XYZ file of C-alpha atoms in Angstrom:
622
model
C 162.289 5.353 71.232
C 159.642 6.963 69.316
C 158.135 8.319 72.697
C 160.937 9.774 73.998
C 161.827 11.817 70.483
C 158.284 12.954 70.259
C 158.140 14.181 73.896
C 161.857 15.949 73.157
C 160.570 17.979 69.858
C 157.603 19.218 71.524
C 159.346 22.124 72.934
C 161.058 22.855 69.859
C 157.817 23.131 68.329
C 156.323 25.296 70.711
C 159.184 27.424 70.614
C 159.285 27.974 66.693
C 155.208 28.316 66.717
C 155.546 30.998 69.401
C 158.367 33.063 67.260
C 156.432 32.540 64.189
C 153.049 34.312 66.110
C 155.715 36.972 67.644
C 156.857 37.459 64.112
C 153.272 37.893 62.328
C 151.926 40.439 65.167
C 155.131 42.810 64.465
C 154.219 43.016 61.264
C 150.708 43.083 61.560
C 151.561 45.906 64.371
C 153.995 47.848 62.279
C 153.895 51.343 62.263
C 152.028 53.604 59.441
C 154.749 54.294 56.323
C 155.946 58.115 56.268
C 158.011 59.802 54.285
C 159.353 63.312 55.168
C 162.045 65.928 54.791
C 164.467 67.825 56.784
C 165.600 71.207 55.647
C 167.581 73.826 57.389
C 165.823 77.188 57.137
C 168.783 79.212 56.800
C 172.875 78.609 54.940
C 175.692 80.767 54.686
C 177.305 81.373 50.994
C 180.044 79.320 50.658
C 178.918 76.389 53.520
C 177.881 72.913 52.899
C 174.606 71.605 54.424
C 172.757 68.901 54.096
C 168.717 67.484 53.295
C 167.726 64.221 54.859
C 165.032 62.251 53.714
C 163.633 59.924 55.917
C 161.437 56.797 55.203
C 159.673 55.019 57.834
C 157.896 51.838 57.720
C 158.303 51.510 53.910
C 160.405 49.509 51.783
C 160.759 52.280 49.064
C 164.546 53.387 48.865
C 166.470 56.561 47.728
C 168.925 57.014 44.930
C 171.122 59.935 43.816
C 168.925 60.432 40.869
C 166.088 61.205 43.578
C 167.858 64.074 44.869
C 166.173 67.513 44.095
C 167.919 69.857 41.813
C 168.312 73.309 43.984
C 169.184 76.493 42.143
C 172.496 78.061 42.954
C 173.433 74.926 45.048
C 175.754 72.072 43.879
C 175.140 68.364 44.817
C 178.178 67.607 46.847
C 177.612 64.161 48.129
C 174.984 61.353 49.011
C 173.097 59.812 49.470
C 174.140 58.398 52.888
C 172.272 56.261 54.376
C 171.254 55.250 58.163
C 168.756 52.868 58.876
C 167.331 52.417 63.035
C 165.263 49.555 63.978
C 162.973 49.730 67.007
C 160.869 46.919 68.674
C 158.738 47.139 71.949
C 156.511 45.365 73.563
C 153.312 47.041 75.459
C 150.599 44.943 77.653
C 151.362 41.829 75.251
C 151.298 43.529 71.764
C 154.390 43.906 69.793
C 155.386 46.927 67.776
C 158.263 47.426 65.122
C 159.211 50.439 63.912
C 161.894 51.137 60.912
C 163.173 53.764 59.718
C 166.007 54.646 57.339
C 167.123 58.718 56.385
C 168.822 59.290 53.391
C 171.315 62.453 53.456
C 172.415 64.895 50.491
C 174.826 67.133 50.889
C 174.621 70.592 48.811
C 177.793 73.285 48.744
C 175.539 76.963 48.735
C 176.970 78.477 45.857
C 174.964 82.013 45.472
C 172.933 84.164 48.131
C 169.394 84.394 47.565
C 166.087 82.428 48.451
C 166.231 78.316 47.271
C 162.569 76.634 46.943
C 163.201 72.488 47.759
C 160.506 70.813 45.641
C 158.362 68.010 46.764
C 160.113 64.538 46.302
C 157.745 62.040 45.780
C 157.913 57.895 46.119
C 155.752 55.120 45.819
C 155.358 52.438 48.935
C 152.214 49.936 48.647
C 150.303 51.096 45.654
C 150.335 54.669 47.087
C 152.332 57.673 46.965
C 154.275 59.311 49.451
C 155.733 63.114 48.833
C 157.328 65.348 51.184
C 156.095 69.359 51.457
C 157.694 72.078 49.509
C 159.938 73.510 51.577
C 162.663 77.378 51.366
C 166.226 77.800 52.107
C 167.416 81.320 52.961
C 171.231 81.630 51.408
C 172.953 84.404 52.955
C 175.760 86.243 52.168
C 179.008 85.605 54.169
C 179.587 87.024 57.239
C 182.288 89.025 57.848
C 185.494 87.806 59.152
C 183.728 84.241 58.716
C 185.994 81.502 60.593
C 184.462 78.482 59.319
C 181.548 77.138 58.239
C 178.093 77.089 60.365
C 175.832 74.603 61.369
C 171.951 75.733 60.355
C 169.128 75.303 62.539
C 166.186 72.966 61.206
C 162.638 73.774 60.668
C 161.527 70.388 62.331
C 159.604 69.777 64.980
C 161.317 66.122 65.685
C 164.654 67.177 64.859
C 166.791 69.763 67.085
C 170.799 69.443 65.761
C 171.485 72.258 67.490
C 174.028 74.905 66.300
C 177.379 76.401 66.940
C 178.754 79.129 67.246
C 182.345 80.104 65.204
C 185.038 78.816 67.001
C 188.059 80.438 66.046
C 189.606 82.752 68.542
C 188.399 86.438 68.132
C 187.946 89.919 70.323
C 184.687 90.257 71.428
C 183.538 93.804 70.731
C 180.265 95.553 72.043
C 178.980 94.925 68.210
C 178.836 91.025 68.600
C 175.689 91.292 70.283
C 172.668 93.287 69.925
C 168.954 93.379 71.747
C 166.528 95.014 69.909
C 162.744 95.587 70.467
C 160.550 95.803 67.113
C 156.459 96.619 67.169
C 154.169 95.342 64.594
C 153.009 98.211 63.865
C 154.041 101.842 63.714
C 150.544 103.757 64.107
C 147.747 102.151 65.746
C 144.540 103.751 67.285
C 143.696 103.751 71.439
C 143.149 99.809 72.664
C 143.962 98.553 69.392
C 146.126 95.191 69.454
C 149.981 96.063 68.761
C 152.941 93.351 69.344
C 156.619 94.141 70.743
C 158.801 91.846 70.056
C 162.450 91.913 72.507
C 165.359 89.670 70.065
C 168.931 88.993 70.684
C 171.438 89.269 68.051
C 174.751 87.433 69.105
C 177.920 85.860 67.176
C 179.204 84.155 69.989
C 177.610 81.977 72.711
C 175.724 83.079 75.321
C 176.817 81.949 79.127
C 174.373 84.531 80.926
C 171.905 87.169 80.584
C 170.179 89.721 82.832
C 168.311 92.075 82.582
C 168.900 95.437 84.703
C 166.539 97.334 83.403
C 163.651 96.246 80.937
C 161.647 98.010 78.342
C 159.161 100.221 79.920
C 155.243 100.011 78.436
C 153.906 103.290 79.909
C 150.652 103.854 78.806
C 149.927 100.425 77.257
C 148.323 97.853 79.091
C 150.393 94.557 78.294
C 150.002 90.661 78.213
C 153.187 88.514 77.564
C 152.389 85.578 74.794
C 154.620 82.359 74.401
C 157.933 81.689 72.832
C 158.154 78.634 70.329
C 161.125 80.054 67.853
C 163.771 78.201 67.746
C 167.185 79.945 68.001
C 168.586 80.900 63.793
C 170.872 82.714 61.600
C 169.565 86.123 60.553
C 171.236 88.541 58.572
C 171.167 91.748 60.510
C 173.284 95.027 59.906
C 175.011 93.723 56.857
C 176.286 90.663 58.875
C 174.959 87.034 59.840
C 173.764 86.663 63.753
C 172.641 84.039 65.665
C 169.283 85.290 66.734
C 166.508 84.174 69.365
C 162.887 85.864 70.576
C 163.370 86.349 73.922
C 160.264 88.346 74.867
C 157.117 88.644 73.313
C 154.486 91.172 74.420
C 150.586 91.768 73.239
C 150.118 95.541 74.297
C 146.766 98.249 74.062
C 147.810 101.548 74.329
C 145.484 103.682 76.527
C 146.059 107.309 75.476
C 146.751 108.753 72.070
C 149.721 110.778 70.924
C 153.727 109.935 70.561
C 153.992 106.896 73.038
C 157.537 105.467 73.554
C 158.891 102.457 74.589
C 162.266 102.987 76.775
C 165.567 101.220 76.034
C 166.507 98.077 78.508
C 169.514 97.892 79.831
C 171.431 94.163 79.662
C 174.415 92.340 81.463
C 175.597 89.969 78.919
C 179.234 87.394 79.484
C 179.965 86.436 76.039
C 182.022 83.141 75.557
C 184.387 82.422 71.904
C 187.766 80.433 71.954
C 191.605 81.092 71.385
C 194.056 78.573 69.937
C 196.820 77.968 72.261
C 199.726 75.981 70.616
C 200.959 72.965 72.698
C 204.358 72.375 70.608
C 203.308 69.952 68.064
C 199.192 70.598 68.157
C 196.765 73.199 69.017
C 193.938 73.285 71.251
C 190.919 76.099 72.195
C 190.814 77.456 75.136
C 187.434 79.142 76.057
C 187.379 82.817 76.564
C 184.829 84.932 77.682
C 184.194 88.722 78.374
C 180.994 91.091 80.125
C 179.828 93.020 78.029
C 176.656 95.422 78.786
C 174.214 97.142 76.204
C 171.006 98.829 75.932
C 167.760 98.251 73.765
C 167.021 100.603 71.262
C 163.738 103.161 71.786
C 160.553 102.763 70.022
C 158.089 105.109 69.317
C 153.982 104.367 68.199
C 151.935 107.038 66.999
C 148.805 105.952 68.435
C 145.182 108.433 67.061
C 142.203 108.978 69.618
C 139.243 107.437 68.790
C 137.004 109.504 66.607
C 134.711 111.873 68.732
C 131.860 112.092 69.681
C 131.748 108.705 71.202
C 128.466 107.301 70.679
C 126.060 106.074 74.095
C 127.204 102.549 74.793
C 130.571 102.522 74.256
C 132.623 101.365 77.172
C 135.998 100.652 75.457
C 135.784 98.053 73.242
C 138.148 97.991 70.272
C 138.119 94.746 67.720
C 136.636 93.090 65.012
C 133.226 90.939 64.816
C 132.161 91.028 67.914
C 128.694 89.599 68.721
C 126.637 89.183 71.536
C 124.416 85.972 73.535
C 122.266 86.903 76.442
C 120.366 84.173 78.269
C 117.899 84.944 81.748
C 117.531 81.653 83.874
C 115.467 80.545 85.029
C 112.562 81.122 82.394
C 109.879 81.196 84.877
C 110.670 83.895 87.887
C 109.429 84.325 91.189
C 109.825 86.679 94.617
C 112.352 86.476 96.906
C 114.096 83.552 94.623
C 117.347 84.525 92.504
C 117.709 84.837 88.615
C 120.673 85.243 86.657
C 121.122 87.069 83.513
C 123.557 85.807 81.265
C 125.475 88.193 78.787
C 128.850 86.843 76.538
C 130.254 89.171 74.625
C 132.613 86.898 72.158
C 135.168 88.675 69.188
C 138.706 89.547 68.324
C 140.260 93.081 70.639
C 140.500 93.649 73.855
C 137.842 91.329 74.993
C 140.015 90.222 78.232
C 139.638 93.886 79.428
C 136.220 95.066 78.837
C 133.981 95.873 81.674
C 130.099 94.708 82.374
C 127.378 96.614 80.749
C 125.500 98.810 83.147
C 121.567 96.821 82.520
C 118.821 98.450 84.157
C 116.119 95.181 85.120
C 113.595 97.859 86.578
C 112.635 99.130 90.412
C 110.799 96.276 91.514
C 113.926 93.811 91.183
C 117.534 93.715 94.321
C 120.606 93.702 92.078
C 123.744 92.707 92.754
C 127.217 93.224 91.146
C 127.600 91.714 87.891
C 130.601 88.700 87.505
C 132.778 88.675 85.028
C 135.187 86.176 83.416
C 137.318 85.530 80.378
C 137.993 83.009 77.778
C 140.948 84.223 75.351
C 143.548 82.917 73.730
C 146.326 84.565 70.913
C 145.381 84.376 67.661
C 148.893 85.538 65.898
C 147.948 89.140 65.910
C 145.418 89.772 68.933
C 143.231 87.936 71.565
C 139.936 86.045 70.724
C 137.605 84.709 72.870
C 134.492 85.263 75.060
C 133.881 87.522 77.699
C 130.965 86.984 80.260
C 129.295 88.730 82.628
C 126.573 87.193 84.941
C 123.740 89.746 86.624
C 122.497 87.735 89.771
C 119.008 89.471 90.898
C 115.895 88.722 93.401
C 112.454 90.293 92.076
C 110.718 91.528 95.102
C 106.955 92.135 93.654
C 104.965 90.156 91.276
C 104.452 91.805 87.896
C 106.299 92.376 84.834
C 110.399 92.093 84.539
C 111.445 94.449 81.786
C 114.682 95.814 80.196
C 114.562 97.577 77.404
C 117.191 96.836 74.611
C 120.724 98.225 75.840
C 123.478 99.054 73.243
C 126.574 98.169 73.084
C 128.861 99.747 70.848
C 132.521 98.862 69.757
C 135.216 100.542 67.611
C 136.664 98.467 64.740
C 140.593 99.985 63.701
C 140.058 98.025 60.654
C 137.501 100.363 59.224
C 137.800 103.528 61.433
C 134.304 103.307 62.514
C 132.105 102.117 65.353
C 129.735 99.562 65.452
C 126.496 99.197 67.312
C 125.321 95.851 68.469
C 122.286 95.566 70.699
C 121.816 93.485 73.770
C 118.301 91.767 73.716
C 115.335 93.509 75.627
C 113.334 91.305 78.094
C 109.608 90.626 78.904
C 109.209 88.023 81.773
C 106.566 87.533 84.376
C 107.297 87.510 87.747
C 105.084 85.147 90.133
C 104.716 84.936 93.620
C 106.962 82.503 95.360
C 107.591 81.313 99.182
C 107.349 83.644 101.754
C 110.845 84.284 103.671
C 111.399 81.788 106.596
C 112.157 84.990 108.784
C 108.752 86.623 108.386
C 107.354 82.721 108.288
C 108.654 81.948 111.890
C 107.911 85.425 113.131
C 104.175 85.629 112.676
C 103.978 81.764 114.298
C 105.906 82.591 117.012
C 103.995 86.116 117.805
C 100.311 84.162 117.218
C 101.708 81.494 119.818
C 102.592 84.068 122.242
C 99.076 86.042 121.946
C 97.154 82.535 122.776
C 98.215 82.931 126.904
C 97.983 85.945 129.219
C 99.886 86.333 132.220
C 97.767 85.532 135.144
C 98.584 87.961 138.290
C 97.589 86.533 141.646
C 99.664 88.756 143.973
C 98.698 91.910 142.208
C 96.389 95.243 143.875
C 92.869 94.400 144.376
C 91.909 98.371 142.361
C 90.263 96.933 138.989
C 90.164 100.144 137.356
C 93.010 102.328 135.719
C 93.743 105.999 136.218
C 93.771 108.052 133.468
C 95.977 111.279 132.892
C 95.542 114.137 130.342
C 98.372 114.250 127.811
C 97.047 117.295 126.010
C 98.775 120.291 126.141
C 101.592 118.763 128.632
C 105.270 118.591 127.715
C 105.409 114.909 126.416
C 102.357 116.210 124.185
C 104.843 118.805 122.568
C 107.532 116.482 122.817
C 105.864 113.983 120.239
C 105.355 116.114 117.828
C 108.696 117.672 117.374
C 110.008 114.426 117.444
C 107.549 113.183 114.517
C 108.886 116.861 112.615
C 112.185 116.175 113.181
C 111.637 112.238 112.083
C 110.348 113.459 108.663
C 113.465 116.358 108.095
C 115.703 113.439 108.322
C 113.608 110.853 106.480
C 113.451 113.263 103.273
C 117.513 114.082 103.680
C 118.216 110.739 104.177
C 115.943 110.256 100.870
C 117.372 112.871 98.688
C 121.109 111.734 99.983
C 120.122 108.169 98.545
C 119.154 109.508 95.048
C 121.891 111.702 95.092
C 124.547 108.691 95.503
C 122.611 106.098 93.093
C 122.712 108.416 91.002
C 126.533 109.219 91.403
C 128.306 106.467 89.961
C 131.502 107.571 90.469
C 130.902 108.110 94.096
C 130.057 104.323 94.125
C 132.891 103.168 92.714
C 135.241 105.215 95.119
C 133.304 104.159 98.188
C 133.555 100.506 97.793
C 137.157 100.666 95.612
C 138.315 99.004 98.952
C 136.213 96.466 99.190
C 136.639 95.245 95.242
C 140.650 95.709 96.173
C 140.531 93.232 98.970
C 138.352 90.517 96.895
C 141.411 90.717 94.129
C 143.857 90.589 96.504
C 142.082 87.301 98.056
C 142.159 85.844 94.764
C 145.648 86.738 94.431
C 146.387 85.358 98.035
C 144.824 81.864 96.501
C 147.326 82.056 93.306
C 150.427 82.952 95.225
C 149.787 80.147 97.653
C 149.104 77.399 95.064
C 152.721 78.661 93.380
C 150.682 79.671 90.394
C 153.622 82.913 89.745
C 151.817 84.353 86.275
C 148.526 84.397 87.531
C 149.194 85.479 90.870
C 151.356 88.896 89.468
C 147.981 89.024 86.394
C 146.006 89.274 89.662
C 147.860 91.323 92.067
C 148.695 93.736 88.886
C 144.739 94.045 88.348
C 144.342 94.358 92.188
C 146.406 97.543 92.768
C 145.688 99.483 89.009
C 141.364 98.692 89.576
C 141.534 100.239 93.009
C 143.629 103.145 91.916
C 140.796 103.313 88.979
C 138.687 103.336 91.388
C 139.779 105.243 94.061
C 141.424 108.303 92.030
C 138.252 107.993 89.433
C 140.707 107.530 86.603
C 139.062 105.831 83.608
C 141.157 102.828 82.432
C 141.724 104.331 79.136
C 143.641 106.938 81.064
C 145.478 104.666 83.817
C 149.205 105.650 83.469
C 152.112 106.835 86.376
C 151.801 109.931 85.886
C 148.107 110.574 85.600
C 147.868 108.868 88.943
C 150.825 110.773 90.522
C 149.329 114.058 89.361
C 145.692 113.057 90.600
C 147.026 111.297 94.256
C 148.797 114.920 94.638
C 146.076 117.234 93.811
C 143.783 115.165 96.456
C 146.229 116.261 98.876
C 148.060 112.506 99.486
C 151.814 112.799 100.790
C 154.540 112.956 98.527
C 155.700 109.652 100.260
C 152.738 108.191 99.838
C 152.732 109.315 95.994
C 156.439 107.298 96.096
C 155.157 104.106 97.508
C 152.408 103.857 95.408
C 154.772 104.706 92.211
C 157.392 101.940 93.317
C 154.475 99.139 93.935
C 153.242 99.756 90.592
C 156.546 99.580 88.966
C 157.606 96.156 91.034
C 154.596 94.590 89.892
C 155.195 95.524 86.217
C 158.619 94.277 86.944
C 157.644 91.179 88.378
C 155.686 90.300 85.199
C 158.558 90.257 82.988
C 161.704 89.550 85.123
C 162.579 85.649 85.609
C 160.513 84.467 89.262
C 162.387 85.800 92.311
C 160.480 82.979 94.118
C 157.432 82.728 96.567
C 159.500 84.580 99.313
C 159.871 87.856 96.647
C 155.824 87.456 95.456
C 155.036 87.491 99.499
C 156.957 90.368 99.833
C 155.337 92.187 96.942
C 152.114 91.314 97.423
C 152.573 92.462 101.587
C 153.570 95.897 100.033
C 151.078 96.388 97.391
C 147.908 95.769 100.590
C 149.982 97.788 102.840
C 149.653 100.810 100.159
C 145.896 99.777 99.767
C 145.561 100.671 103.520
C 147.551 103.396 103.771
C 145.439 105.169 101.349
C 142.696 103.909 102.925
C 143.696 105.311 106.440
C 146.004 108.573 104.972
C 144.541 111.457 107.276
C 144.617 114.834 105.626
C 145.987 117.902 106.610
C 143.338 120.453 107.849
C 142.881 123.517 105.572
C 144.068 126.681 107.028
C 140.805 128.793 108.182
């Protein structure tokens, strides 16, 4: 009997000792104790709202004595109190997880600002406080319905929020887009932020844009959108408000520049009682309603003349320079790299490669840039590179003497000269070229056997013929005269385009236009939408730069109308190039019309490339 008893409690024992482990894991796995606060950033006079405190993993519990005393507020109710337990089990380890809020509800007696002070409590021999935290109290609306929900300043924690729900016309002035800049007078390429925000009272089933804000003259990046949707008080009323556009712009020419009103389709929904006898119900109602942006004008100052040697556009603060030559030890006929990383706050994502001159004796090839930026709150930071590939060709010295590079800080109103290292290295002789290698073997192999004749004349001897004073004679040396006319134009035309810069960058605008538009090819077939309109964007305005000789500082619509006219392009031609450059702007700030649309544009934007490439002009009248 004793047996069969033992043998029956062994599985009870197993199964208790097996809870008892589950048991003393949870705890030992239970998550760290927190103890934070939720607080709506925004109240209307006359609303309730409410705090919640919430505890997690800690046995410490809230009274109403523990609730914070808020000026011009009145404690209402609370605390309530909601408690969530959470368990889960992950690759054989347990994990518990409880938490329990605590919620205070406040009537918002006065408009003003409220400051929620830290509320503090202690949980295993340490203390746990929440942050300090603001409440906006506005003043009512007008013709207020009933009351608002706030939004909450928490990352975990999205309530949501309504919109008033009694039945009411809809009127043009229930909502409002406006676009604000950061600031009001800023110099050429300095940072400046536009900022697109819609104002509504009632909720929002759809909006499009017809027409957006136009940033002629400024060259533009669009940053990201984390704000949460709010109550604002704007034009002596409270809004629901939300930043629907944000935009980091450099303007590129001085004087008055303004920023066009957009032009928006809006369908506005609210709600009308409709009486069913004994009870009432809301109906939704909605209504179309179309308005415009308002216009916004920077004063924007030229840089201060005379610009010193070495500037190249650069506008920011701190910047500082890094050059590096690899490898340390150079030879003929190998490659070397030069290294040079401009890093800062400004434009940095739109400067342009240095011109360094490594001497006479060295092949150099185009410099390669790239970027490294990111938004800082007010402007870009980051690193900009460019990498100078060249192949000595003689043994000797490799020197550069030090280069400046000067930038213009708005902060002080003054430039700033920073120089780029000078460099002493010896060049040594390397490997000869495997061309000239295999030629002089081959030609020494061919010299070691003579052709033997057998069948030839049996005369041993050759005749000789006078040359001197015969036609051929004459004939050699006008061709040796006319050799070394050529040889000294071709010379001096050689000088005369290093030396022309801007007659380089024209000639080969095509051939920089295609690479862009082959990187752009890549983005637009990975799906990659942002980068691929970045890239086809640079594609078309670089080659314009290029082509027209328009510096980027000067790169606008109507610079480049004026100069494709005065070279004597069509007026359709002018058009097409006009309309590409405003669909790619367009493209950039417009929801994504999908690959088919970015084929499309990107098939027009080449097809202008080649039409200005091919355009035949009109003969002059003689």
């Amino acid at each position: 009997m004793t047996t069969v008893n033992s043998r029956m409690m062994s599985p009870l024992r197993f199964t208790l000792a097996t809870l008892l482990v589950l048991l003393a894991t949870a705890t030992g796995l239970a998550q760290q104790a927190s103890f934070t606060a939720r607080v709506p950033a925004q109240v209307v006079e006359g609303d309730k709202f409410t705090i919640t405190f919430r505890v997690s993993n800690a046995q410490a519990q809230l009274s109403r004595g523990n609730a914070p005393q808020l000026k011009n507020c009145t404690l209402v109710y609370g605390p309530g109190v909601s408690t969530m337990e959470s368990y889960s089990m992950i690759n054989g380890k347990t994990e518990s997880n409880i938490i329990r809020d605590y919620t205070f509800t406040y009537h918002a007696d006065k408009a003003g600002t409220v400051t929620v002070p830290s509320v503090s409590i202690k949980e295993g021999g340490k203390t746990l406080s929440t942050n300090k935290a603001t409440i906006t109290i506005l003043p009512p609306g007008k013709n207020q319905r009933r009351q608002q929900q706030p939004a909450y300043m928490d990352e975990d924690y999205d309530p949501g929020y309504s919109r008033p729900g009694a039945a009411a016309n809809i009127s043009p002035n229930d909502i409002a887009v406006t676009v604000t800049m950061s600031k009001n007078h800023v110099y050429e390429n300095e940072a400046v932020i536009a900022s697109i925000r819609v104002y509504t009272k009632h909720d929002i089933t759809s909006f499009r844009a017809t027409s957006l804000p136009s940033f002629d003259g400024f060259l533009s990046e669009e940053l990201p959108i984390n704000e949460q949707p709010h109550l604002e008080r704007f034009r002596g009323d409270n809004y629901y408000t939300v930043l629907v556009k944000k935009c980091l712009l450099y303007p590129q020419k001085s004087g008055k520049l303004t920023i066009n009103s957009g032009r928006y389709d809006v369908t506005l929904q609210t709600y009308e009682l409709v009486s069913n006898g004994f009870f009432a119900t809301q109906r939704p109602v909605t209504k179309n309603v179309t308005t415009n942006s308002n216009q916004v004008t920077v004063v924007v100052s030229p840089l201060p003349e005379p610009r010193p040697q070495g500037f190249n556009g650069a506008v920011g603060t701190s910047f500082s320079l890094n050059g590096k030559l690899e490898p340390n030890l150079l030879r003929t006929n190998e490659a070397a790299t030069y290294t040079l990383t401009v890093s800062g706050t400004g434009n940095i994502k739109y400067l342009t490669a240095p011109d360094l001159d490594f001497g006479s004796n060295v092949e150099e090839y185009d410099p390669e840039t790239t970027t490294d930026t990111k938004f800082n709150g007010s402007d870009l930071t980051g690193s900009f590179t460019a990498t100078y590939t060249f192949v000595p060709q003689t043994e000797g010295t490799l020197h550069m003497d030090e280069t400046p590079f000067v930038y213009f800080n708005p902060s002080t109103g003054k430039y700033v000269t920073l120089q780029i290292p000078a460099i002493d290295a010896k060049i040594l002789k390397g490997a000869a070229t495997a061309t000239t290698a295999t030629g002089t073997s081959e030609a020494k192999t061919m010299d070691d056997i003579r052709y033997i004749n057998l069948l030839g004349d049996s005369k041993l001897y050759k005749e000789h013929h006078r040359v001197f004073n015969t036609l051929l004679y004459f004939l050699c040396y006008i061709i040796v005269i006319l050799g070394l006319v050529g040889a000294a134009v071709i010379y001096r035309r050689h000088l005369k385009l290093s030396a022309d810069i801007t007659g380089r960058k024209t000639a080969r605008a095509n051939n920089v236009a295609n690479k862009r538009l082959k990187v752009a090819r890549g983005y637009l077939n990975s799906h990659a939408t942002d980068k691929f309109h970045e890239a086809l964007a640079a594609a078309i305005w670089g080659y314009l730069s290029d082509k027209l000789t328009i510096p980027a500082s000067a790169l606008t619509r109507d610079n480049i109308s004026e100069k494709m006219a005065d070279a004597g392009f069509s007026d359709d031609l002018v058009a097409k190039t006009i309309r590409v450059l405003d669909d790619c702007e367009m493209a950039r700030f417009t929801p994504d019309g999908g690959d088919a649309t970015s084929a499309e544009l990107y098939d027009n934007a080449a097809r202008v490339i080649n039409d200005i490439e091919s355009f035949k002009f009109p003969k002059k009248a003689k």
